[in-house]
Coordinates of C-alpha atoms (C1' of nucleotides) in Angstrom, one line a residue:
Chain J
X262 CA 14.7 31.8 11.0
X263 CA 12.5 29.0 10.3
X264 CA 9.3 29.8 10.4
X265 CA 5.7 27.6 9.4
X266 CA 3.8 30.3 8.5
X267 CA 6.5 31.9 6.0
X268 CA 5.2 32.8 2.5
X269 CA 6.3 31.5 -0.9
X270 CA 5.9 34.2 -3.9
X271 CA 6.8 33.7 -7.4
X272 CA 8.6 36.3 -8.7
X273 CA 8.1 37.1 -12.3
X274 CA 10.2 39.7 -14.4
X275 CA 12.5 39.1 -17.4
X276 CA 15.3 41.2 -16.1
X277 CA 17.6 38.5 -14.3
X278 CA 19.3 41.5 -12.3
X279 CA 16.1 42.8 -10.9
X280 CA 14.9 39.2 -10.2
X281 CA 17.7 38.3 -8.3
X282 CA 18.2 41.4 -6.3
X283 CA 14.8 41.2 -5.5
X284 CA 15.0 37.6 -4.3
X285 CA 18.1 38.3 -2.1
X286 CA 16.2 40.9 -0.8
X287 CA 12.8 39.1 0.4
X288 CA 14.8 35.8 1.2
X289 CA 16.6 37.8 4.0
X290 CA 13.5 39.0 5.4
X291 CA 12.5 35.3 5.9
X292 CA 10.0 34.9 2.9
X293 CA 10.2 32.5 0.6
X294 CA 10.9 33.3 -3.0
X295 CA 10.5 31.3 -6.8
X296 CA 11.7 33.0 -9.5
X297 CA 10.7 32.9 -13.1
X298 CA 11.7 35.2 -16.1
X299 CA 8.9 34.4 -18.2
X300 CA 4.9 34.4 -18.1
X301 CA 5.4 30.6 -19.6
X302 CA 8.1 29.3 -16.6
X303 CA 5.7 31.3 -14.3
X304 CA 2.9 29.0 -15.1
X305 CA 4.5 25.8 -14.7
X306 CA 6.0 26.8 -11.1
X307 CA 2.4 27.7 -10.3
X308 CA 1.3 24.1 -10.7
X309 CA 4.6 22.7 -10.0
X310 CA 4.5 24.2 -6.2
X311 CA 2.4 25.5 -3.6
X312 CA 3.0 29.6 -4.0
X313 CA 1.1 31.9 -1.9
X314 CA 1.2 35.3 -3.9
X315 CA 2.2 36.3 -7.1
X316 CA 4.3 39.7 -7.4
X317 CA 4.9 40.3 -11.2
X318 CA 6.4 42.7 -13.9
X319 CA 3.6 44.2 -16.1
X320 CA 5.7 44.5 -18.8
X321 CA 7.3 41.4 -20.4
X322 CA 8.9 40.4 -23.8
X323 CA 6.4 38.0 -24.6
X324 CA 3.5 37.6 -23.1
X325 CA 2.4 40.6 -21.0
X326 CA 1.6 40.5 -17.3
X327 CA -2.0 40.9 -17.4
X328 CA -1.8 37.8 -19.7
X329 CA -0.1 36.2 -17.6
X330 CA -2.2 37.6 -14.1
X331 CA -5.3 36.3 -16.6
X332 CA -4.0 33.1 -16.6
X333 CA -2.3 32.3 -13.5
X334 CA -5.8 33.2 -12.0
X335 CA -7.2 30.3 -13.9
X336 CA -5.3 28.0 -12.3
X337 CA -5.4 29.9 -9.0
X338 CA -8.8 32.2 -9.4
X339 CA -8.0 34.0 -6.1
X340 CA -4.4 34.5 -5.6
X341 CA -3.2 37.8 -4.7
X342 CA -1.1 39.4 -7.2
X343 CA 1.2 42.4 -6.9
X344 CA 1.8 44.8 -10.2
X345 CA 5.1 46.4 -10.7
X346 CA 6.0 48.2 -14.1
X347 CA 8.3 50.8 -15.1
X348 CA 6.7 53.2 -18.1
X349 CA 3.2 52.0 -16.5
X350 CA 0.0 54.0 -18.7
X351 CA -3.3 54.7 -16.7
X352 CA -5.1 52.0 -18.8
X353 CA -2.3 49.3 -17.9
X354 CA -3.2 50.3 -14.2
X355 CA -6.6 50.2 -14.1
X356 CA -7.1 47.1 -16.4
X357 CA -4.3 45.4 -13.1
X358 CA -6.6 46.8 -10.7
X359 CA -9.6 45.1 -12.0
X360 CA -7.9 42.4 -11.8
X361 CA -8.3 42.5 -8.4
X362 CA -4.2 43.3 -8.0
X363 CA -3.9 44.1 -4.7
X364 CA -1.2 46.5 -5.3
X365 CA 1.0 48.3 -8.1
X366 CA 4.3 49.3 -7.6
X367 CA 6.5 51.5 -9.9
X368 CA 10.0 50.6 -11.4
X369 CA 12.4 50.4 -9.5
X370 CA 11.1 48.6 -6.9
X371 CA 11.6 50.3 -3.2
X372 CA 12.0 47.1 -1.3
X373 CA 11.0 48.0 1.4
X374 CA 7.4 49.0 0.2
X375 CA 7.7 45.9 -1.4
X376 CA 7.8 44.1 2.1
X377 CA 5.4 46.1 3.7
X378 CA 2.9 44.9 0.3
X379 CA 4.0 41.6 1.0
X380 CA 3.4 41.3 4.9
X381 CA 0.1 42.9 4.2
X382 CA -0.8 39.6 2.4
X383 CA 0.6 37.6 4.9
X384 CA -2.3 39.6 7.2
X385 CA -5.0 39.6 4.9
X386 CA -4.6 35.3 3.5
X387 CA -3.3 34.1 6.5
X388 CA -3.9 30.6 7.4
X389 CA -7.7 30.1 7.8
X390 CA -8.6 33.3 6.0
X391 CA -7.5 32.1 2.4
X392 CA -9.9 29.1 3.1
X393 CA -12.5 32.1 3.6
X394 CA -11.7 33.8 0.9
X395 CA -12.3 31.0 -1.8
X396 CA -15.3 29.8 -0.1
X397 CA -17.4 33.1 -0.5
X398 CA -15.2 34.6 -3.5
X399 CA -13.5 31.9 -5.9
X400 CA -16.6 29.3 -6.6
X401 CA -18.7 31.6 -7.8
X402 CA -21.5 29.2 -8.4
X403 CA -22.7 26.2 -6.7
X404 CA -23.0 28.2 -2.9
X405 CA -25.9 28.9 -1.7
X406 CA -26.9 32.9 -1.3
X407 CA -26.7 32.2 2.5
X408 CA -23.7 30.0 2.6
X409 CA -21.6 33.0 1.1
X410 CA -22.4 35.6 3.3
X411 CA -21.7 33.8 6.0
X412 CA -18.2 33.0 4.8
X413 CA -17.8 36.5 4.0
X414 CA -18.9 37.5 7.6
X415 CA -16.6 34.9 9.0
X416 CA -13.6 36.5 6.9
X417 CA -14.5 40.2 8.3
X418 CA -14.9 39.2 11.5
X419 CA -11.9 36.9 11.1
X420 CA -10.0 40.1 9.5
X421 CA -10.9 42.5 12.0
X422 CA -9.8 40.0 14.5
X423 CA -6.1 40.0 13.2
X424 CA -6.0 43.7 12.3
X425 CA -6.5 44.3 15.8
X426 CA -4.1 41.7 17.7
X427 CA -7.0 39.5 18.7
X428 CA -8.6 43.1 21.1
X429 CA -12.0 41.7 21.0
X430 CA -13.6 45.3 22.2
X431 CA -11.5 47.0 19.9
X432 CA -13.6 44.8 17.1
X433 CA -16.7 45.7 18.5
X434 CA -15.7 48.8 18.2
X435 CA -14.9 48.4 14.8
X436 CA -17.2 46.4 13.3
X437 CA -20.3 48.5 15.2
X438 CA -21.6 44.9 17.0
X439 CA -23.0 44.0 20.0
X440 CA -20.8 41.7 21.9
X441 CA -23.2 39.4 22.7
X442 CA -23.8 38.9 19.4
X443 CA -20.2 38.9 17.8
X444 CA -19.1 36.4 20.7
X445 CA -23.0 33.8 19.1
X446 CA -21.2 34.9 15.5
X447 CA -17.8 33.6 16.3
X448 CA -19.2 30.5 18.1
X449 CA -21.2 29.5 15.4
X450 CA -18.7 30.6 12.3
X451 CA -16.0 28.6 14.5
X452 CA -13.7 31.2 14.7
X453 CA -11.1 30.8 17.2
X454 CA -10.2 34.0 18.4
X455 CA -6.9 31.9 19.8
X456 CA -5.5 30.6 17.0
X457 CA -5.8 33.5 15.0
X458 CA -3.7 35.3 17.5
X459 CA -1.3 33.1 18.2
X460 CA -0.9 32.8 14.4
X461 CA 0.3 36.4 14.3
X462 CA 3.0 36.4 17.1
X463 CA 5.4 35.4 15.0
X464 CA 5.0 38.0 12.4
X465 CA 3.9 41.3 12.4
X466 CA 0.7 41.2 14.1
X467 CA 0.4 44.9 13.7
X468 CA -0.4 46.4 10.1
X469 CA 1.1 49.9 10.6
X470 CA -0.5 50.7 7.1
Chain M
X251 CA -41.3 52.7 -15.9
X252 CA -40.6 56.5 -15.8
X253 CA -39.0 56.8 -19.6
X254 CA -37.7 60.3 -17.9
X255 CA -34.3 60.8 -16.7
X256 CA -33.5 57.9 -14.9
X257 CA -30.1 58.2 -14.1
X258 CA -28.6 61.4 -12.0
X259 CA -25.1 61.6 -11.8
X260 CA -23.0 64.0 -10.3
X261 CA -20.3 65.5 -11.9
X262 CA -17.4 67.0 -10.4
X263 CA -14.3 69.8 -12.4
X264 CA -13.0 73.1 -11.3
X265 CA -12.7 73.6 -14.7
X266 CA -16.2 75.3 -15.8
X267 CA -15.3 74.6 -19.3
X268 CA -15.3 71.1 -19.0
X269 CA -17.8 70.9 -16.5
X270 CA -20.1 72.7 -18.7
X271 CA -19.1 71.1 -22.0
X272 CA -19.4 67.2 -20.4
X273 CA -22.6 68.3 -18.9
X274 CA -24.1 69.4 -22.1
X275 CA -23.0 66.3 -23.5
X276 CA -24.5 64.1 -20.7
X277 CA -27.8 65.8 -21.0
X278 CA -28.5 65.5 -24.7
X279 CA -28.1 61.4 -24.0
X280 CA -31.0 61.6 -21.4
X281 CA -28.9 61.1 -18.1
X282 CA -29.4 64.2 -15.4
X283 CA -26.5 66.1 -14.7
X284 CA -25.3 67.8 -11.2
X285 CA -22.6 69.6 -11.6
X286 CA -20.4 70.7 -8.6
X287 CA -17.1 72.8 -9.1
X288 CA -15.2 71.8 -5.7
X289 CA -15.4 68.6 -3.2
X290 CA -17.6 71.0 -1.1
X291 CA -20.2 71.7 -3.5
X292 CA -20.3 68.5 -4.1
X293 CA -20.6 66.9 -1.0
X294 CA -23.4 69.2 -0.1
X295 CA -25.6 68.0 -3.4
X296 CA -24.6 64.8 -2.5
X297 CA -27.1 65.1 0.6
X298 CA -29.5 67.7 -0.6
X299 CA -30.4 65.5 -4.0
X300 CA -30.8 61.6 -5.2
X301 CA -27.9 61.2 -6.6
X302 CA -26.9 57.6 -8.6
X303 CA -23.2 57.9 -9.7
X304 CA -20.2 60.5 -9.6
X305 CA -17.6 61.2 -12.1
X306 CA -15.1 63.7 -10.6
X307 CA -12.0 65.1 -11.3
X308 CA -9.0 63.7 -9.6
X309 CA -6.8 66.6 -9.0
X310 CA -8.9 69.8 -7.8
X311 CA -7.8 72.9 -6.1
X312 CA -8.5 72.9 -2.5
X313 CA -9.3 69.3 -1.8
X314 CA -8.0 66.6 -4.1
X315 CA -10.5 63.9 -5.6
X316 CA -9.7 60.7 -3.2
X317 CA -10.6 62.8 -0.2
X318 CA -14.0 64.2 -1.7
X319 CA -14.6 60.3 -3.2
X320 CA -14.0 59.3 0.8
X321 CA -16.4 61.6 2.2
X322 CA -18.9 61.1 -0.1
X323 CA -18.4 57.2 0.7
X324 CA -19.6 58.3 4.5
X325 CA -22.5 59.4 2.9
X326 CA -23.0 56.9 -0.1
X327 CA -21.0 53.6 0.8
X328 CA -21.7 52.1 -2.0
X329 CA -22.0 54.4 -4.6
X330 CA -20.1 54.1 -7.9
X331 CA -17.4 56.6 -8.8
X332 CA -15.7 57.5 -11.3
X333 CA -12.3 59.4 -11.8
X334 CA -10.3 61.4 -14.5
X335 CA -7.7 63.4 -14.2
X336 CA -5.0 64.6 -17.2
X337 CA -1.7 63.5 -14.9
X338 CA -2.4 61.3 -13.2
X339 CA 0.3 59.0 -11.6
X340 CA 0.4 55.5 -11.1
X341 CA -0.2 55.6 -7.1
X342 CA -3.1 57.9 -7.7
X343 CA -4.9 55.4 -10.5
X344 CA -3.8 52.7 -7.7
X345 CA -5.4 54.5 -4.8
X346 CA -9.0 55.5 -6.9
X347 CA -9.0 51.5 -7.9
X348 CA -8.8 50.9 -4.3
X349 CA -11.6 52.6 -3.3
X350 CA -13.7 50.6 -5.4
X351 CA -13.8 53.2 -8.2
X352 CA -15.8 51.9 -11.1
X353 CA -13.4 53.3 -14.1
X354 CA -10.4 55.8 -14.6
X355 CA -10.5 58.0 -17.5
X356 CA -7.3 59.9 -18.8
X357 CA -8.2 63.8 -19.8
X358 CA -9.2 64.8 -22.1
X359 CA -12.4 63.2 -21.7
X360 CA -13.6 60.9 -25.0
X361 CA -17.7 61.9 -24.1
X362 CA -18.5 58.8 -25.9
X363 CA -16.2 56.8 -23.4
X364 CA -17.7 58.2 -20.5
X365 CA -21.3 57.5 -21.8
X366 CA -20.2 53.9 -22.4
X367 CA -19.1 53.9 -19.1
X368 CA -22.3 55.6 -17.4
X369 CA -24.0 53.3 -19.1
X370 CA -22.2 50.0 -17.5
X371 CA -23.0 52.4 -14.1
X372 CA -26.8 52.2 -15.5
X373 CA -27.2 48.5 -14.9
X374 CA -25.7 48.7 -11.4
X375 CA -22.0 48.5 -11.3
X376 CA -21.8 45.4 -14.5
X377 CA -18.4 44.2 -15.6
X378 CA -15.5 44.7 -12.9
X379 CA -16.8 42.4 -9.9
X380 CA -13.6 42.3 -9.0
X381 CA -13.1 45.4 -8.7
X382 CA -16.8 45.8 -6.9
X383 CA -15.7 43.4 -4.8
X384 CA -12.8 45.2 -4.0
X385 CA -15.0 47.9 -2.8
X386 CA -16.0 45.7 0.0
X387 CA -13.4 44.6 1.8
X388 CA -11.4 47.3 0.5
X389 CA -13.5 50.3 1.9
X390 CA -12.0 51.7 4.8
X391 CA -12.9 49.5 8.5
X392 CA -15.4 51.5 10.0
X393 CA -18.6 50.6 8.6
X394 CA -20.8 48.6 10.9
X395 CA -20.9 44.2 10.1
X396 CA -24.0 44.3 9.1
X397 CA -23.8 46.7 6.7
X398 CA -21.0 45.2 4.9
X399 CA -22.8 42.0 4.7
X400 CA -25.5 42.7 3.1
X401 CA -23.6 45.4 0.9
X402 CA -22.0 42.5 0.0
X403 CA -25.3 40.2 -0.1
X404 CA -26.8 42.8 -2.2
X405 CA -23.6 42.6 -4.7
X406 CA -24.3 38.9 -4.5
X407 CA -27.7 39.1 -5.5
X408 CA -27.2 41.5 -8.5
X409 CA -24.6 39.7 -10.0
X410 CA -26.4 36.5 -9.9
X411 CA -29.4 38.4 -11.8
X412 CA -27.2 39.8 -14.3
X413 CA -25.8 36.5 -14.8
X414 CA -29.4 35.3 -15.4
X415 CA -30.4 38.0 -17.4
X416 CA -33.0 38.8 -14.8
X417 CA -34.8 35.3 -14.7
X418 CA -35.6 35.3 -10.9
X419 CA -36.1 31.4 -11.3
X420 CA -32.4 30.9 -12.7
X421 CA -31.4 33.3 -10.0
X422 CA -33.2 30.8 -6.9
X423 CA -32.1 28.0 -8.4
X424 CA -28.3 28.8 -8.5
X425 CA -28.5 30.7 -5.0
X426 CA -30.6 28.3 -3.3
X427 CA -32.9 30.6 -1.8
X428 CA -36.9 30.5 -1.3
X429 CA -38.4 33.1 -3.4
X430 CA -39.8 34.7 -0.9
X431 CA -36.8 34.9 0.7
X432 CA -35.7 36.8 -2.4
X433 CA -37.7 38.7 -3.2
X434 CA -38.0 40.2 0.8
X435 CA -34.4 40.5 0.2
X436 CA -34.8 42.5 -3.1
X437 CA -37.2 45.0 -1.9
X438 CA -35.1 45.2 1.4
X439 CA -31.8 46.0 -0.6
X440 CA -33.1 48.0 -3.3
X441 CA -32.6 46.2 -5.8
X442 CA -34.8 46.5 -8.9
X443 CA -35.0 43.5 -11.3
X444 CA -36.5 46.1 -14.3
X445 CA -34.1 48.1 -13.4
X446 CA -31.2 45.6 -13.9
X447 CA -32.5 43.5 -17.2
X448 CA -32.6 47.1 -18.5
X449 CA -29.6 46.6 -20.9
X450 CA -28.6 49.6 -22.7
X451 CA -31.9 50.5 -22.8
X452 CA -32.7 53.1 -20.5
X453 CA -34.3 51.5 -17.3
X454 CA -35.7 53.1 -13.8
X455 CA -33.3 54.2 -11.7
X456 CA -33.0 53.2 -8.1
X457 CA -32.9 54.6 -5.1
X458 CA -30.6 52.6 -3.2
X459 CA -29.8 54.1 -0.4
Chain S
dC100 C1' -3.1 37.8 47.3
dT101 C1' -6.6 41.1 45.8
dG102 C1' -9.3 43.5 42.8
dA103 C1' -10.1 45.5 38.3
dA104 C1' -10.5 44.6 33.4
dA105 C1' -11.4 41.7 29.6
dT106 C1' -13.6 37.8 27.8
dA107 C1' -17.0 34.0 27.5
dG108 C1' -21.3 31.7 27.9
dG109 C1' -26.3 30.7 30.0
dC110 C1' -30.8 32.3 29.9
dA111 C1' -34.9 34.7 28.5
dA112 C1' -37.4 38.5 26.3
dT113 C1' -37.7 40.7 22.1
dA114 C1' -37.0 41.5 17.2
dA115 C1' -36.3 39.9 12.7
dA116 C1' -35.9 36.6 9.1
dT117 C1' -37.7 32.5 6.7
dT118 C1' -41.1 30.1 4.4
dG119 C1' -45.5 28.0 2.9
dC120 C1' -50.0 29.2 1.2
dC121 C1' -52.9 32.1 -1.1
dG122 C1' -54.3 35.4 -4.5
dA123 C1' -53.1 39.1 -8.0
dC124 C1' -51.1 40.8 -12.1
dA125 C1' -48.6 40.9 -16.5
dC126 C1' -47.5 38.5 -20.6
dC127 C1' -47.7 35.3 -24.3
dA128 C1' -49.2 31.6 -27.3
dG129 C1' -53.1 29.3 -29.0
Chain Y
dC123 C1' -60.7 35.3 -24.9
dT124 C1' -58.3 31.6 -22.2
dG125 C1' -55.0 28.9 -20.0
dG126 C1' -50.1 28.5 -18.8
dT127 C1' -46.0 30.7 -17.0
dG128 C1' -43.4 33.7 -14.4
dT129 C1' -43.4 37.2 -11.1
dC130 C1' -44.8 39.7 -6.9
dG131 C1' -46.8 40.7 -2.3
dG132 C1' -50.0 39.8 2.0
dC133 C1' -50.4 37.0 5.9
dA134 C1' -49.2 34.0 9.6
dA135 C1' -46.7 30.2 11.7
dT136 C1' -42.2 29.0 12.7
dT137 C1' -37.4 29.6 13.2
dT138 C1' -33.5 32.2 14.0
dA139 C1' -31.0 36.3 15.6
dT140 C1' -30.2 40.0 18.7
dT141 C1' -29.4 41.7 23.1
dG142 C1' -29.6 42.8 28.1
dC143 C1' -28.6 40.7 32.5
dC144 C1' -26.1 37.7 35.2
dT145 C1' -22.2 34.8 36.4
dA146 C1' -17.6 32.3 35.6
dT147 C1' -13.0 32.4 34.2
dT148 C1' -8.6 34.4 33.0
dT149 C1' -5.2 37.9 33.1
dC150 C1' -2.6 41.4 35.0
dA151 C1' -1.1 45.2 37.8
dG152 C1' -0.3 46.7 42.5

DNA sequence: CTGAAATAGGCAATAAATTGCCGACACCAG
DNA sequence: CTGGTGTCGGCAATTTATTGCCTATTTCAG
């Protein structure tokens, strides 16, 4: 299957058996997949191509992951990256998680959690919603005060939106709001409550997380 | 600026021993101590008392640490937390990180550690935005819009004056806000300027609520 | 086809936020 | 002490947001 809104990861682990089982693996389940087997070759296939998530060993011969997550964010400040290690310490996981990884996965890698991390991405960055997410996160300067909370309203709403298959009185629900108002909100952040649902049909467009 | 206690945290062990041995500690450094043996306990101080931070033990007897940290969240969104535990596995640092906690400490407990730590609490959640940020879009769905913005507003706003070292000028200039703007927005949010230039100096605790 | 349910937008009353202007207070250098 | 600087809050005019009421449109089951 072909499909537009597929996503590309980079792979990153020094083990060339785990790398390309891995890659088999994902590739089958129609996402998109660069390898690299060092923090250096990582870095260059960041710039090289357009990759929308990073999914990482923590533990590398020479230049450890959070190096590496330190630097790759750099070039990409808000890219999500995924953690996996094998003899992972409390200090190695916290020190990731400040990082803002979104997950951390323990050696060896259950695929299929894998996936499920990975499609929860998909969710979360999809299409318009990465925009979002630089606007009010990445430049942390420069924005005005009101300029960012709007762009972090527009990314709940837009969030809440996908997470619930486009049910607009499920989000009211959610998100405690008067419809009235939501309905002035989504007018004036231009959210399309259209094409974010018709962005999900081909994917999962339910998070059973 | 009250030079008394100005910082109440709440700690949380099953273990008396420790409980009693960190609390000493805690006290002879000038920050109040609550201490709380179970989730229960704790969750009832939680609402009887002002309380500005927890530290609790991951793994407890009846009800395990991420639950109590939840429910206390229903109480205190925005409150800081922090865990230890002395096994904790790698799922269990993931999940605490998740919920926004501020720091995981590995038992035993270094006291001088945990005061550094308490101390970053002091001036309102420094260091890990990332992981504070985490802590918005992160928390569970279920908390009205508008409290999430301006959770998130107020986050914005801090950061920005620890950035500027309290200089409210600096602070309109790079938000572009009117100052009166701000400082509505300050005294609307809770957010004390003496209380965040305070650096390891012991400042006035705020009530946010 | 018909009617119920879900969604969207117009309009107007009400509530809240924004902002300029004024004065007050603290602090510091001269 | 005095004047300058930076901060804070009261007040009121203006703007913007919220929300209830009403209607239109679409979708879908029967």
């Amino acid at each position: 299957m072909d499909k537009s809104d597929s996503l590309t990861i980079l792979l990153v682990d020094d083990d060339l058996d785990v790398l390309g089982a891995i890659a088999r693996f994902l590739r089958t389940h129609d996402i998109g997949v660069v390898v690299a087997e060092s923090a250096h070759t990582a870095l260059q296939r960041l710039q090289e191509q357009h990759i929308d998530a990073i999914v990482t060993d923590l533990r590398m011969p020479k230049s450890n992951g959070l190096q590496f997550a330190v630097s790759a964010r750099e070039t990409r400040p808000l890219i999500p990256i995924v953690f996996f290690s094998g003899y992972a310490q409390v200090p190695d996981v916290v020190a990731a998680m400040k990082l803002g990884a979104v997950e951390f996965l323990e050696k060896p890698i259950d695929p299929d959690e894998l996936l499920k991390v990975i499609n929860r991405v998909r969710i979360s960055h999809h299409g318009t919603l990465t925009t979002q997410r630089l606007a009010f996160d990445g430049l942390d300067q420069g924005y005005p005060l009101k300029m960012r909370v709007l762009a972090y309203e527009k990314y709940l709403i837009e969030s809440s939106l996908l997470q619930h298959g486009g049910h607009i009185s499920s989000v009211l629900e959610s998100l405690q709001v008067n419809r009235r108002t939501l309905n002035d909100k989504m007018s004036k952040l231009g959210i399309k409550r259209d094409a974010l649902i018709a962005d999900t049909v081909a994917g999962n467009s339910k998070p059973a997380d």
